[in-house]
Amino acid sequence: QVRLVESGGGLVEVGGSLSLSCAVSGLSFSRYAMGWFRQAPGKEREFVACISWSGSTWYSDSVKGRFTISRDNALNTVYLQMNSLKPEDTAVYYCAARERPNIVLQQDDANYWGQGTQVTVSS
């Protein structure tokens, strides 16, 4: 059974930082591209960041320079370090997986999803 479990969400002030983790089990983690998406109330789920099996990364323009995605294949975990947080970063953050050779830049790309973790940035 494939499981993606996000953690690390919470409440933070504007300008603060949070680090999200997504622990993966039930698949060959090193063969998967991993992505982070987010969904704010009343909005569609949107792409945030992706890291390929080889470590290449992609970011949305809205988070580029503030967020960093990384992975630890030994721990089957993908991370999202979020700095300089803004109120518009408030959302439920989801991790997603897609088997190589593809990457995950859109919702429909994902093979698997986590259940999400809430991030709230207070102004």
GROMACS .gro file of N, CA and C in nm:
model
  369
    1GLN      N    1   0.085  -0.119   0.000
    1GLN     CA    2   0.000   0.000   0.000
    1GLN      C    3   0.088   0.124   0.000
    2VAL      N    4   0.063   0.214  -0.094
    2VAL     CA    5   0.140   0.336  -0.104
    2VAL      C    6   0.084   0.439  -0.007
    3ARG      N    7   0.176   0.502   0.069
    3ARG     CA    8   0.135   0.607   0.160
    3ARG      C    9   0.228   0.726   0.147
    4LEU      N   10   0.169   0.845   0.142
    4LEU     CA   11   0.243   0.971   0.147
    4LEU      C   12   0.185   1.047   0.266
    5VAL      N   13   0.270   1.078   0.363
    5VAL     CA   14   0.222   1.140   0.486
    5VAL      C   15   0.297   1.271   0.508
    6GLU      N   16   0.225   1.382   0.496
    6GLU     CA   17   0.283   1.514   0.516
    6GLU      C   18   0.282   1.551   0.665
    7SER      N   19   0.379   1.632   0.703
    7SER     CA   20   0.384   1.685   0.839
    7SER      C   21   0.458   1.818   0.835
    8GLY      N   22   0.447   1.892   0.946
    8GLY     CA   23   0.523   2.016   0.960
    8GLY      C   24   0.444   2.142   0.941
    9GLY      N   25   0.317   2.129   0.904
    9GLY     CA   26   0.235   2.248   0.888
    9GLY      C   27   0.206   2.314   1.021
   10GLY      N   28   0.148   2.434   1.013
   10GLY     CA   29   0.113   2.504   1.136
   10GLY      C   30   0.085   2.651   1.109
   11LEU      N   31   0.086   2.726   1.218
   11LEU     CA   32   0.060   2.870   1.212
   11LEU      C   33   0.192   2.945   1.227
   12VAL      N   34   0.216   3.040   1.138
   12VAL     CA   35   0.340   3.117   1.142
   12VAL      C   36   0.309   3.261   1.105
   13GLU      N   37   0.390   3.352   1.155
   13GLU     CA   38   0.370   3.493   1.122
   13GLU      C   39   0.431   3.528   0.987
   14VAL      N   40   0.384   3.637   0.931
   14VAL     CA   41   0.440   3.685   0.804
   14VAL      C   42   0.591   3.702   0.818
   15GLY      N   43   0.664   3.654   0.718
   15GLY     CA   44   0.809   3.661   0.720
   15GLY      C   45   0.876   3.544   0.786
   16GLY      N   46   0.797   3.457   0.847
   16GLY     CA   47   0.853   3.342   0.916
   16GLY      C   48   0.882   3.226   0.823
   17SER      N   49   0.923   3.115   0.883
   17SER     CA   50   0.961   2.996   0.806
   17SER      C   51   0.892   2.872   0.861
   18LEU      N   52   0.872   2.776   0.773
   18LEU     CA   53   0.823   2.644   0.810
   18LEU      C   54   0.891   2.542   0.721
   19SER      N   55   0.907   2.421   0.774
   19SER     CA   56   0.962   2.313   0.694
   19SER      C   57   0.863   2.198   0.693
   20LEU      N   58   0.819   2.162   0.575
   20LEU     CA   59   0.727   2.050   0.558
   20LEU      C   60   0.804   1.924   0.519
   21SER      N   61   0.753   1.811   0.563
   21SER     CA   62   0.809   1.682   0.526
   21SER      C   63   0.698   1.595   0.469
   22CYS      N   64   0.737   1.504   0.383
   22CYS     CA   65   0.644   1.406   0.329
   22CYS      C   66   0.716   1.271   0.330
   23ALA      N   67   0.672   1.184   0.419
   23ALA     CA   68   0.730   1.051   0.431
   23ALA      C   69   0.654   0.954   0.340
   24VAL      N   70   0.728   0.880   0.260
   24VAL     CA   71   0.668   0.794   0.158
   24VAL      C   72   0.699   0.648   0.188
   25SER      N   73   0.601   0.563   0.170
   25SER     CA   74   0.621   0.419   0.185
   25SER      C   75   0.539   0.346   0.079
   26GLY      N   76   0.580   0.223   0.052
   26GLY     CA   77   0.504   0.140  -0.040
   26GLY      C   78   0.540   0.153  -0.186
   27LEU      N   79   0.645   0.231  -0.216
   27LEU     CA   80   0.692   0.240  -0.353
   27LEU      C   81   0.843   0.259  -0.354
   28SER      N   82   0.903   0.246  -0.471
   28SER     CA   83   1.048   0.264  -0.484
   28SER      C   84   1.075   0.414  -0.495
   29PHE      N   85   1.097   0.478  -0.382
   29PHE     CA   86   1.103   0.623  -0.374
   29PHE      C   87   1.201   0.682  -0.474
   30SER      N   88   1.316   0.623  -0.490
   30SER     CA   89   1.419   0.681  -0.576
   30SER      C   90   1.379   0.680  -0.724
   31ARG      N   91   1.274   0.608  -0.760
   31ARG     CA   92   1.227   0.603  -0.898
   31ARG      C   93   1.117   0.706  -0.926
   32TYR      N   94   1.084   0.786  -0.825
   32TYR     CA   95   0.973   0.879  -0.839
   32TYR      C   96   1.017   1.024  -0.831
   33ALA      N   97   0.957   1.106  -0.918
   33ALA     CA   98   0.962   1.250  -0.900
   33ALA      C   99   0.860   1.285  -0.792
   34MET      N  100   0.896   1.383  -0.709
   34MET     CA  101   0.808   1.425  -0.600
   34MET      C  102   0.773   1.572  -0.616
   35GLY      N  103   0.649   1.603  -0.586
   35GLY     CA  104   0.605   1.741  -0.598
   35GLY      C  105   0.528   1.787  -0.476
   36TRP      N  106   0.524   1.919  -0.462
   36TRP     CA  107   0.439   1.982  -0.362
   36TRP      C  108   0.338   2.070  -0.437
   37PHE      N  109   0.213   2.059  -0.391
   37PHE     CA  110   0.104   2.141  -0.442
   37PHE      C  111   0.035   2.207  -0.323
   38ARG      N  112  -0.047   2.306  -0.349
   38ARG     CA  113  -0.122   2.369  -0.240
   38ARG      C  114  -0.260   2.410  -0.290
   39GLN      N  115  -0.352   2.415  -0.195
   39GLN     CA  116  -0.488   2.456  -0.228
   39GLN      C  117  -0.540   2.549  -0.120
   40ALA      N  118  -0.568   2.671  -0.159
   40ALA     CA  119  -0.625   2.770  -0.068
   40ALA      C  120  -0.778   2.761  -0.075
   41PRO      N  121  -0.846   2.808   0.028
   41PRO     CA  122  -0.993   2.802   0.028
   41PRO      C  123  -1.051   2.871  -0.095
   42GLY      N  124  -1.142   2.801  -0.163
   42GLY     CA  125  -1.209   2.858  -0.279
   42GLY      C  126  -1.127   2.862  -0.405
   43LYS      N  127  -1.007   2.805  -0.400
   43LYS     CA  128  -0.919   2.807  -0.518
   43LYS      C  129  -0.884   2.664  -0.560
   44GLU      N  130  -0.834   2.654  -0.683
   44GLU     CA  131  -0.793   2.524  -0.732
   44GLU      C  132  -0.655   2.489  -0.675
   45ARG      N  133  -0.626   2.359  -0.674
   45ARG     CA  134  -0.495   2.315  -0.631
   45ARG      C  135  -0.392   2.361  -0.734
   46GLU      N  136  -0.280   2.413  -0.684
   46GLU     CA  137  -0.178   2.466  -0.773
   46GLU      C  138  -0.040   2.408  -0.742
   47PHE      N  139   0.040   2.404  -0.846
   47PHE     CA  140   0.176   2.354  -0.835
   47PHE      C  141   0.262   2.449  -0.753
   48VAL      N  142   0.350   2.391  -0.669
   48VAL     CA  143   0.444   2.470  -0.590
   48VAL      C  144   0.588   2.437  -0.631
   49ALA      N  145   0.625   2.309  -0.623
   49ALA     CA  146   0.762   2.270  -0.651
   49ALA      C  147   0.768   2.123  -0.686
   50CYS      N  148   0.873   2.086  -0.759
   50CYS     CA  149   0.894   1.947  -0.796
   50CYS      C  150   1.043   1.915  -0.792
   51ILE      N  151   1.076   1.794  -0.753
   51ILE     CA  152   1.213   1.746  -0.760
   51ILE      C  153   1.214   1.610  -0.828
   52SER      N  154   1.302   1.595  -0.926
   52SER     CA  155   1.306   1.469  -0.999
   52SER      C  156   1.385   1.364  -0.920
   53TRP      N  157   1.386   1.242  -0.972
   53TRP     CA  158   1.462   1.134  -0.909
   53TRP      C  159   1.612   1.165  -0.907
   54SER      N  160   1.658   1.252  -1.000
   54SER     CA  161   1.800   1.286  -1.008
   54SER      C  162   1.833   1.416  -0.936
   55GLY      N  163   1.732   1.482  -0.879
   55GLY     CA  164   1.757   1.603  -0.802
   55GLY      C  165   1.731   1.733  -0.875
   56SER      N  166   1.690   1.729  -1.000
   56SER     CA  167   1.654   1.852  -1.069
   56SER      C  168   1.528   1.910  -1.006
   57THR      N  169   1.519   2.043  -1.004
   57THR     CA  170   1.407   2.107  -0.935
   57THR      C  171   1.336   2.208  -1.025
   58TRP      N  172   1.208   2.228  -0.994
   58TRP     CA  173   1.124   2.327  -1.061
   58TRP      C  174   1.040   2.397  -0.955
   59TYR      N  175   1.011   2.524  -0.975
   59TYR     CA  176   0.932   2.601  -0.881
   59TYR      C  177   0.832   2.688  -0.954
   60SER      N  178   0.720   2.714  -0.888
   60SER     CA  179   0.628   2.813  -0.942
   60SER      C  180   0.690   2.951  -0.923
   61ASP      N  181   0.649   3.044  -1.005
   61ASP     CA  182   0.705   3.179  -0.995
   61ASP      C  183   0.673   3.242  -0.860
   62SER      N  184   0.560   3.206  -0.801
   62SER     CA  185   0.518   3.268  -0.676
   62SER      C  186   0.603   3.229  -0.557
   63VAL      N  187   0.677   3.119  -0.566
   63VAL     CA  188   0.758   3.074  -0.451
   63VAL      C  189   0.906   3.071  -0.482
   64LYS      N  190   0.944   3.095  -0.607
   64LYS     CA  191   1.084   3.087  -0.646
   64LYS      C  192   1.167   3.186  -0.564
   65GLY      N  193   1.277   3.137  -0.508
   65GLY     CA  194   1.362   3.221  -0.426
   65GLY      C  195   1.326   3.220  -0.279
   66ARG      N  196   1.208   3.169  -0.245
   66ARG     CA  197   1.165   3.163  -0.105
   66ARG      C  198   1.153   3.019  -0.054
   67PHE      N  199   1.113   2.929  -0.141
   67PHE     CA  200   1.093   2.788  -0.104
   67PHE      C  201   1.203   2.703  -0.166
   68THR      N  202   1.237   2.595  -0.095
   68THR     CA  203   1.336   2.500  -0.146
   68THR      C  204   1.284   2.359  -0.127
   69ILE      N  205   1.282   2.283  -0.235
   69ILE     CA  206   1.243   2.143  -0.227
   69ILE      C  207   1.369   2.057  -0.226
   70SER      N  208   1.366   1.951  -0.146
   70SER     CA  209   1.479   1.859  -0.140
   70SER      C  210   1.428   1.720  -0.108
   71ARG      N  211   1.514   1.622  -0.121
   71ARG     CA  212   1.473   1.485  -0.092
   71ARG      C  213   1.589   1.409  -0.030
   72ASP      N  214   1.552   1.308   0.049
   72ASP     CA  215   1.649   1.218   0.109
   72ASP      C  216   1.605   1.077   0.072
   73ASN      N  217   1.671   1.019  -0.027
   73ASN     CA  218   1.628   0.887  -0.074
   73ASN      C  219   1.652   0.778   0.030
   74ALA      N  220   1.746   0.799   0.120
   74ALA     CA  221   1.770   0.699   0.225
   74ALA      C  222   1.655   0.696   0.325
   75LEU      N  223   1.587   0.811   0.341
   75LEU     CA  224   1.477   0.820   0.437
   75LEU      C  225   1.341   0.818   0.369
   76ASN      N  226   1.341   0.807   0.234
   76ASN     CA  227   1.215   0.808   0.158
   76ASN      C  228   1.130   0.931   0.194
   77THR      N  229   1.194   1.044   0.199
   77THR     CA  230   1.126   1.165   0.242
   77THR      C  231   1.158   1.282   0.149
   78VAL      N  232   1.058   1.363   0.122
   78VAL     CA  233   1.076   1.487   0.047
   78VAL      C  234   1.041   1.603   0.140
   79TYR      N  235   1.113   1.713   0.125
   79TYR     CA  236   1.098   1.828   0.213
   79TYR      C  237   1.062   1.953   0.133
   80LEU      N  238   0.998   2.046   0.202
   80LEU     CA  239   0.976   2.179   0.145
   80LEU      C  240   1.009   2.281   0.252
   81GLN      N  241   1.121   2.350   0.234
   81GLN     CA  242   1.160   2.457   0.324
   81GLN      C  243   1.097   2.585   0.273
   82MET      N  244   1.018   2.649   0.357
   82MET     CA  245   0.946   2.770   0.318
   82MET      C  246   0.994   2.887   0.402
   83ASN      N  247   1.050   2.986   0.338
   83ASN     CA  248   1.100   3.106   0.404
   83ASN      C  249   1.024   3.228   0.356
   84SER      N  250   1.037   3.336   0.432
   84SER     CA  251   0.974   3.463   0.395
   84SER      C  252   0.826   3.444   0.360
   85LEU      N  253   0.757   3.376   0.448
   85LEU     CA  254   0.618   3.340   0.419
   85LEU      C  255   0.528   3.463   0.415
   86LYS      N  256   0.428   3.453   0.327
   86LYS     CA  257   0.333   3.561   0.305
   86LYS      C  258   0.191   3.509   0.333
   87PRO      N  259   0.097   3.599   0.360
   87PRO     CA  260  -0.041   3.553   0.383
   87PRO      C  261  -0.095   3.471   0.266
   88GLU      N  262  -0.055   3.505   0.145
   88GLU     CA  263  -0.104   3.430   0.028
   88GLU      C  264  -0.045   3.289   0.016
   89ASP      N  265   0.048   3.255   0.105
   89ASP     CA  266   0.097   3.117   0.109
   89ASP      C  267   0.007   3.027   0.192
   90THR      N  268  -0.092   3.085   0.259
   90THR     CA  269  -0.186   3.007   0.339
   90THR      C  270  -0.263   2.910   0.251
   91ALA      N  271  -0.256   2.781   0.286
   91ALA     CA  272  -0.320   2.678   0.206
   91ALA      C  273  -0.299   2.543   0.273
   92VAL      N  274  -0.367   2.443   0.222
   92VAL     CA  275  -0.333   2.305   0.254
   92VAL      C  276  -0.228   2.261   0.152
   93TYR      N  277  -0.118   2.208   0.203
   93TYR     CA  278  -0.007   2.166   0.118
   93TYR      C  279  -0.008   2.014   0.106
   94TYR      N  280   0.002   1.969  -0.019
   94TYR     CA  281  -0.002   1.827  -0.050
   94TYR      C  282   0.127   1.784  -0.118
   95CYS      N  283   0.173   1.665  -0.088
   95CYS     CA  284   0.282   1.611  -0.168
   95CYS      C  285   0.225   1.508  -0.266
   96ALA      N  286   0.297   1.491  -0.376
   96ALA     CA  287   0.252   1.406  -0.484
   96ALA      C  288   0.371   1.331  -0.542
   97ALA      N  289   0.344   1.215  -0.601
   97ALA     CA  290   0.451   1.132  -0.658
   97ALA      C  291   0.414   1.090  -0.799
   98ARG      N  292   0.516   1.085  -0.885
   98ARG     CA  293   0.497   1.036  -1.021
   98ARG      C  294   0.621   0.959  -1.062
   99GLU      N  295   0.599   0.840  -1.119
   99GLU     CA  296   0.711   0.752  -1.153
   99GLU      C  297   0.789   0.806  -1.272
  100ARG      N  298   0.920   0.792  -1.262
  100ARG     CA  299   1.007   0.831  -1.373
  100ARG      C  300   0.970   0.756  -1.499
  101PRO      N  301   0.991   0.810  -1.617
  101PRO     CA  302   1.077   0.926  -1.644
  101PRO      C  303   1.004   1.060  -1.638
  102ASN      N  304   0.880   1.058  -1.588
  102ASN     CA  305   0.803   1.181  -1.588
  102ASN      C  306   0.821   1.259  -1.460
  103ILE      N  307   0.785   1.386  -1.464
  103ILE     CA  308   0.786   1.471  -1.346
  103ILE      C  309   0.643   1.513  -1.316
  104VAL      N  310   0.624   1.583  -1.204
  104VAL     CA  311   0.489   1.616  -1.163
  104VAL      C  312   0.477   1.767  -1.148
  105LEU      N  313   0.422   1.830  -1.251
  105LEU     CA  314   0.406   1.975  -1.252
  105LEU      C  315   0.260   2.018  -1.253
  106GLN      N  316   0.172   1.924  -1.278
  106GLN     CA  317   0.029   1.953  -1.279
  106GLN      C  318  -0.044   1.848  -1.199
  107GLN      N  319  -0.161   1.883  -1.148
  107GLN     CA  320  -0.241   1.790  -1.067
  107GLN      C  321  -0.258   1.654  -1.135
  108ASP      N  322  -0.292   1.658  -1.262
  108ASP     CA  323  -0.325   1.536  -1.334
  108ASP      C  324  -0.203   1.447  -1.357
  109ASP      N  325  -0.083   1.499  -1.331
  109ASP     CA  326   0.039   1.422  -1.350
  109ASP      C  327   0.061   1.318  -1.240
  110ALA      N  328   0.004   1.342  -1.123
  110ALA     CA  329   0.041   1.263  -1.006
  110ALA      C  330  -0.017   1.123  -1.009
  111ASN      N  331   0.066   1.028  -0.966
  111ASN     CA  332   0.019   0.890  -0.947
  111ASN      C  333  -0.037   0.871  -0.806
  112TYR      N  334   0.022   0.942  -0.709
  112TYR     CA  335  -0.019   0.928  -0.570
  112TYR      C  336  -0.020   1.065  -0.501
  113TRP      N  337  -0.107   1.076  -0.400
  113TRP     CA  338  -0.120   1.199  -0.322
  113TRP      C  339  -0.116   1.169  -0.173
  114GLY      N  340  -0.067   1.268  -0.098
  114GLY     CA  341  -0.081   1.264   0.047
  114GLY      C  342  -0.213   1.327   0.087
  115GLN      N  343  -0.236   1.331   0.219
  115GLN     CA  344  -0.363   1.380   0.271
  115GLN      C  345  -0.361   1.531   0.297
  116GLY      N  346  -0.243   1.590   0.296
  116GLY     CA  347  -0.230   1.735   0.312
  116GLY      C  348  -0.199   1.778   0.454
  117THR      N  349  -0.136   1.896   0.463
  117THR     CA  350  -0.107   1.958   0.592
  117THR      C  351  -0.135   2.108   0.579
  118GLN      N  352  -0.197   2.164   0.683
  118GLN     CA  353  -0.241   2.304   0.677
  118GLN      C  354  -0.125   2.398   0.713
  119VAL      N  355  -0.108   2.499   0.630
  119VAL     CA  356  -0.013   2.607   0.658
  119VAL      C  357  -0.094   2.737   0.662
  120THR      N  358  -0.081   2.809   0.774
  120THR     CA  359  -0.151   2.935   0.789
  120THR      C  360  -0.050   3.044   0.823
  121VAL      N  361  -0.049   3.149   0.742
  121VAL     CA  362   0.043   3.261   0.763
  121VAL      C  363  -0.040   3.380   0.809
  122SER      N  364  -0.014   3.426   0.930
  122SER     CA  365  -0.092   3.534   0.987
  122SER      C  366  -0.025   3.668   0.963
  123SER      N  367  -0.108   3.767   0.932
  123SER     CA  368  -0.053   3.902   0.906
  123SER      C  369  -0.070   3.991   1.026
   0.00000   0.00000   0.00000
